[in-house]
Amino acid sequence: MWVKAFDILCEKLSKNYELARIKAVGGAAQHALVWWKTTPISPVQALDPRLPVHAQIAAHSFTLPNTPVAQDTSAHTHALALEAALGGPDLMAARVGTSAHASLLAAQLLRAREAWPDVWARTGRVQVASSFLASLVVGAPVGMGEAEASATGLWVHAGPSSATQSHWDEGVMEIVGGSKQEGRRIWGWLGDVDVSGGRRRIGNVSRYLVERYGFDPEAIVTPFTSDYLSTYLSVCPSPSDAVLTFGPMDALLAPASHYLPTRLYSLFPHPAQDSTEKKRYVAMLTSRNADVPRALVRDMYTKSWSAFDRLVAIVPPGGSIGLDDKLFSFWLLQGDSHPLAHVKGIFRFETGVKVNEFRDLRANPRCLLESQVLSFRVRWSRMIATGVLGTAPGRTRAANPTPSPISGQSKRASTAAAAPSTANNMGLPFDPYDCTPLPARVLCTGAAANFPSIANLVGDVFNAPVLVPTTQIDAAQAVPHRNAPPPGFPARAALGGAYIARWVWGKEKGTPAGTGRGGFEEEVRRLLAKRWAATGGAPLRTNAHAAPGGSKAGSAAGSGASTPYGARSALGASVLMEEEEEELEDAAGAGYAFGDELGRLRSVTGSTAASAMTGTSLGEPPSTAFTTPDLSGTSGAPPAGEAAAPAPAALAPVTALPTSEAEMQLGLAKVAEPDVDAFMSYAAIVPEYCRLESLLVKALI
C-alpha cells in the first residue's frame, strides 16, 4: 500500500508541477518498521522507469506485509517485558533514552521474533518508514537519523558531556534477539545511523524518477524524519513555545537544552541541526487516548462535531458552576504513557466519588477534553522540574513574558536545586497557580485545534495564547474535522520536510541563508521574512489545485474568542439536531500519504441519522435524559401544514484573531487568548485531578 501510495503521489505531482524545477526533496513518515526479505540487490536499485514502482516491488519483497504503525498496541506487553528486563522504567530511560510504550520499535522486533519465527528467519533488512520512503526517492537503501534511532529503544545517545560516542546497545539487542548472534543480526538489519545532525544530503533523486517523471538529476535528497518531529519543525517554535499536535495520538513537544532522559517524557536529538552547533533536543509528551475517545464521546452524547463543540463551550469549567463539586473523567481505552501505562477503562468522578455516569450527561464532552489537556499541563510541570528544558524554562525565556496571575504576591524562598515546598502546594511538587514555567505560546496543529472550544480550553489551562497555522485555518473552512488536509492545502509534516530540504540546499549551494549564523529555525524565519517582504505582507495561504468550490464561507468573526461558557448557550433553548459531518471518502482520498500528519482514526457509527439531545439551562437541576437518538422525526416529509425543520448547523471552525506581524510572517495566526480567571479555576482543580490520577495508578479504585 505504501509503495502504491508513492506511485500515486508522484503521478499527481507530475501532472500539477514542473518537477524539473525542484532542487531538493525532503519528507516524513510515521514511526513504523518495514521488513525486507534477504536479497542480493535491493529492489529499489533496479527499477525500470517504464513501470510503476508497485509493479516492480511486489508484496513478496517484504517478510511482514502488514507492518504495525504508530497506533498499534499489540506489542505493549513486550515493551513492558523489555522494560522489566532492563531494570524498570527509570533504568531503561537512563540507558536508551525512553521507557516502555506500546509503539516502541524494540518491542515490535521482540514480538515478531516470538510470534512469527518464519518472518524473523527470512528478514534481511529492517527500515523505519521514513528511511524506506527516502530509499524510494534516492534509489538506494538509506539509513535512519539519530532522532529516529533514539525512539527505537535500542540506541544509546551520547550526551554533550559523555566520553563515548552514540551507538546501538548490544545488550538490549541481545535481549530482543534472544541471543548474542541474533542481536548482531538486528544490528545488521538496522544499519548505520546518521549522527551528523541532519544538515547533509543523502543523495540525489534516482535515475528512475528522472526518466519517468522528469526530475532534475541534480536535485538533492535530504534526510527524512518522523511525522511528529517534522510537524514540530514546520511551525519553527521559539525556545519558550510548546507545540501541541492533535491526532490519533496527541503530542506536546518543546525545545530542550539538555539531555536528561527520564521516564516522564521522550527525548530526541533535534532532527535539523548543524554538526558545529551546540546539541539541541526535543522533549515530547504523548497521549495515546486522543482522537478515538473524542470520537466515542461525540457518538455517545452528541452524534456530531458541531454539537460537541457547542456543548463544550456552554458547560462551565470542571463541568459544574460550583467550586467544590467539579467533575472528572479519565477515558483510558488503551495503556497510555507514564504513569498510566497499566490503567485501562473509563472512570468518572463526582465530588471525589467514582460514578458510572454523570448526573448531567452534557458534562461528558468537556470533562473528557479537560482531562486530556490537564494531563499535558501536569506532566509539563513534572518535566520542568527535571531541568531538561533549561534553567529558565517556559515563558521566562520569552522577550516579553506574560505575567503570572500570582506575580504580585510574595513567593516562597526556593533555590534552583530544590523543588518548591510541597506543603504549600497541596502535596504537589509544583505550584499550580504559577504560570511562569508554562509555555509562552501554544502552537497547535491537527483537526481538534479547529474547534473554538478546544482552542479556548488549551489557552485557559496553560494561560497562554493559542496559535494555529494560517493554512490550517483556511483548510478548516473546507473540512474542519479531519487531520488530513483537503486537496490543495499542505500537510504540516510534509511542510517540515520541505523546510529541511530548503535548509540543506542552502548550505549545499552556499547561499547567504545557508551559510548564515543560527540554527534551522532562525534560517527558516529569515526565509519566511524575506518572502513576507517580497509579497508585500501576504499571509502564508494556499489552496493550489484544490477542487473548485471546495471551500465554504468563513465562520463568523470572533468564533475563536475566549468564551469558556455562556457565549453560545443555545443548548436548552432548542433541540440540537446536527447532520453527520463525516462524508464518505472515495478510495483515492481515504488513504493518508507519508507526508500527512498522523491520519485520524475514523470511528464507525451505527447510524448516521441526526440525533436529538434535549437539555435544560445550566441553572436548572441536571438532566438525566438518555441520549439515544430519537429516530421518530428524522426521516420522511413533515406533516401537512407544518414547516420543514431548518437546515442543521455545521461546525464553525476557528478564525484568526488580531495577530502580530512577526507571527503572521511564520504563517501562524492567533485563535484563542487566555482567560486569567479560567486559568485560576483550572489551577484550583489540578490537585484533585492529580489525587484521582494517583488513585488510578495505584489501582485503589
PDB file of N, CA and C in Angstrom, residues 29-33 68-71 101 103-105 108 128-130 144 147-153 226-228 268 598:
ATOM      1  N   ALA A  29       7.519  10.406   7.606  1.00  0.00           N
ATOM      2  CA  ALA A  29       6.636   9.241   7.620  1.00  0.00           C
ATOM      3  C   ALA A  29       6.344   8.855   9.056  1.00  0.00           C
ATOM      4  N   GLN A  30       5.334   8.021   9.230  1.00  0.00           N
ATOM      5  CA  GLN A  30       5.020   7.511  10.554  1.00  0.00           C
ATOM      6  C   GLN A  30       6.202   6.727  11.125  1.00  0.00           C
ATOM      7  N   HIS A  31       6.218   6.633  12.448  1.00  0.00           N
ATOM      8  CA  HIS A  31       7.275   5.866  13.109  1.00  0.00           C
ATOM      9  C   HIS A  31       6.871   4.396  13.085  1.00  0.00           C
ATOM     10  N   ALA A  32       7.320   3.690  12.060  1.00  0.00           N
ATOM     11  CA  ALA A  32       6.974   2.280  11.868  1.00  0.00           C
ATOM     12  C   ALA A  32       8.141   1.583  11.187  1.00  0.00           C
ATOM     13  N   LEU A  33       8.070   0.255  11.115  1.00  0.00           N
ATOM     14  CA  LEU A  33       9.138  -0.542  10.526  1.00  0.00           C
ATOM     15  C   LEU A  33       8.694  -1.180   9.221  1.00  0.00           C
ATOM     16  N   PRO A  68       3.103  -3.157  11.769  1.00  0.00           N
ATOM     17  CA  PRO A  68       2.446  -2.284  12.755  1.00  0.00           C
ATOM     18  C   PRO A  68       2.854  -0.825  12.561  1.00  0.00           C
ATOM     19  N   VAL A  69       1.891   0.076  12.732  1.00  0.00           N
ATOM     20  CA  VAL A  69       2.168   1.507  12.667  1.00  0.00           C
ATOM     21  C   VAL A  69       2.145   2.073  14.080  1.00  0.00           C
ATOM     22  N   ALA A  70       2.253   3.383  14.181  1.00  0.00           N
ATOM     23  CA  ALA A  70       2.421   4.007  15.491  1.00  0.00           C
ATOM     24  C   ALA A  70       1.234   3.764  16.412  1.00  0.00           C
ATOM     25  N   GLN A  71       0.027   3.591  15.849  1.00  0.00           N
ATOM     26  CA  GLN A  71      -1.145   3.403  16.693  1.00  0.00           C
ATOM     27  C   GLN A  71      -1.335   1.955  17.149  1.00  0.00           C
ATOM     28  N   HIS A 101       6.626   1.858  25.877  1.00  0.00           N
ATOM     29  CA  HIS A 101       5.322   2.318  25.379  1.00  0.00           C
ATOM     30  C   HIS A 101       4.902   1.400  24.244  1.00  0.00           C
ATOM     31  N   SER A 103       4.154   1.559  21.111  1.00  0.00           N
ATOM     32  CA  SER A 103       4.685   1.586  19.744  1.00  0.00           C
ATOM     33  C   SER A 103       6.214   1.552  19.705  1.00  0.00           C
ATOM     34  N   LEU A 104       6.848   1.123  20.780  1.00  0.00           N
ATOM     35  CA  LEU A 104       8.302   1.021  20.821  1.00  0.00           C
ATOM     36  C   LEU A 104       8.776   0.015  19.771  1.00  0.00           C
ATOM     37  N   LEU A 105       9.697   0.427  18.918  1.00  0.00           N
ATOM     38  CA  LEU A 105      10.134  -0.449  17.824  1.00  0.00           C
ATOM     39  C   LEU A 105      10.892  -1.663  18.338  1.00  0.00           C
ATOM     40  N   GLN A 108       8.327  -4.161  19.040  1.00  0.00           N
ATOM     41  CA  GLN A 108       7.782  -4.774  17.826  1.00  0.00           C
ATOM     42  C   GLN A 108       8.740  -5.828  17.281  1.00  0.00           C
ATOM     43  N   VAL A 128      13.089   1.997   9.185  1.00  0.00           N
ATOM     44  CA  VAL A 128      11.962   2.812   9.621  1.00  0.00           C
ATOM     45  C   VAL A 128      11.288   3.364   8.369  1.00  0.00           C
ATOM     46  N   ALA A 129      10.006   3.692   8.486  1.00  0.00           N
ATOM     47  CA  ALA A 129       9.225   4.064   7.304  1.00  0.00           C
ATOM     48  C   ALA A 129       9.783   5.295   6.605  1.00  0.00           C
ATOM     49  N   SER A 130      10.330   6.250   7.364  1.00  0.00           N
ATOM     50  CA  SER A 130      10.880   7.444   6.721  1.00  0.00           C
ATOM     51  C   SER A 130      12.096   7.091   5.873  1.00  0.00           C
ATOM     52  N   MET A 144      18.720   5.533   8.944  1.00  0.00           N
ATOM     53  CA  MET A 144      17.894   6.481   9.690  1.00  0.00           C
ATOM     54  C   MET A 144      18.767   7.528  10.365  1.00  0.00           C
ATOM     55  N   ALA A 147      17.630  11.056  15.484  1.00  0.00           N
ATOM     56  CA  ALA A 147      16.381  11.368  16.173  1.00  0.00           C
ATOM     57  C   ALA A 147      15.454  10.163  16.183  1.00  0.00           C
ATOM     58  N   GLU A 148      15.370   9.465  15.042  1.00  0.00           N
ATOM     59  CA  GLU A 148      14.505   8.284  14.996  1.00  0.00           C
ATOM     60  C   GLU A 148      15.153   7.089  15.673  1.00  0.00           C
ATOM     61  N   ALA A 149      16.472   6.975  15.589  1.00  0.00           N
ATOM     62  CA  ALA A 149      17.146   5.883  16.286  1.00  0.00           C
ATOM     63  C   ALA A 149      16.915   5.981  17.790  1.00  0.00           C
ATOM     64  N   SER A 150      16.854   7.214  18.310  1.00  0.00           N
ATOM     65  CA  SER A 150      16.645   7.405  19.742  1.00  0.00           C
ATOM     66  C   SER A 150      15.261   6.968  20.187  1.00  0.00           C
ATOM     67  N   ALA A 151      14.331   6.832  19.253  1.00  0.00           N
ATOM     68  CA  ALA A 151      12.979   6.418  19.601  1.00  0.00           C
ATOM     69  C   ALA A 151      12.770   4.913  19.488  1.00  0.00           C
ATOM     70  N   THR A 152      13.796   4.164  19.093  1.00  0.00           N
ATOM     71  CA  THR A 152      13.619   2.724  18.889  1.00  0.00           C
ATOM     72  C   THR A 152      13.694   1.938  20.187  1.00  0.00           C
ATOM     73  N   GLY A 153      14.341   2.496  21.216  1.00  0.00           N
ATOM     74  CA  GLY A 153      14.594   1.735  22.431  1.00  0.00           C
ATOM     75  C   GLY A 153      15.832   0.863  22.329  1.00  0.00           C
ATOM     76  N   SER A 226      10.599  11.459  11.296  1.00  0.00           N
ATOM     77  CA  SER A 226       9.258  11.029  11.683  1.00  0.00           C
ATOM     78  C   SER A 226       8.270  12.176  11.530  1.00  0.00           C
ATOM     79  N   ASP A 227       7.001  11.835  11.399  1.00  0.00           N
ATOM     80  CA  ASP A 227       5.991  12.850  11.118  1.00  0.00           C
ATOM     81  C   ASP A 227       5.820  13.841  12.263  1.00  0.00           C
ATOM     82  N   TYR A 228       5.901  13.360  13.523  1.00  0.00           N
ATOM     83  CA  TYR A 228       5.668  14.297  14.612  1.00  0.00           C
ATOM     84  C   TYR A 228       6.828  15.276  14.765  1.00  0.00           C
ATOM     85  N   PHE A 268      14.547  13.408  22.156  1.00  0.00           N
ATOM     86  CA  PHE A 268      15.203  13.122  20.880  1.00  0.00           C
ATOM     87  C   PHE A 268      16.217  14.212  20.568  1.00  0.00           C
ATOM     88  N   LEU A 598      -0.283  12.338  11.324  1.00  0.00           N
ATOM     89  CA  LEU A 598      -0.945  11.097  11.696  1.00  0.00           C
ATOM     90  C   LEU A 598      -2.399  11.179  11.282  1.00  0.00           C
TER      91      LEU A 598
END
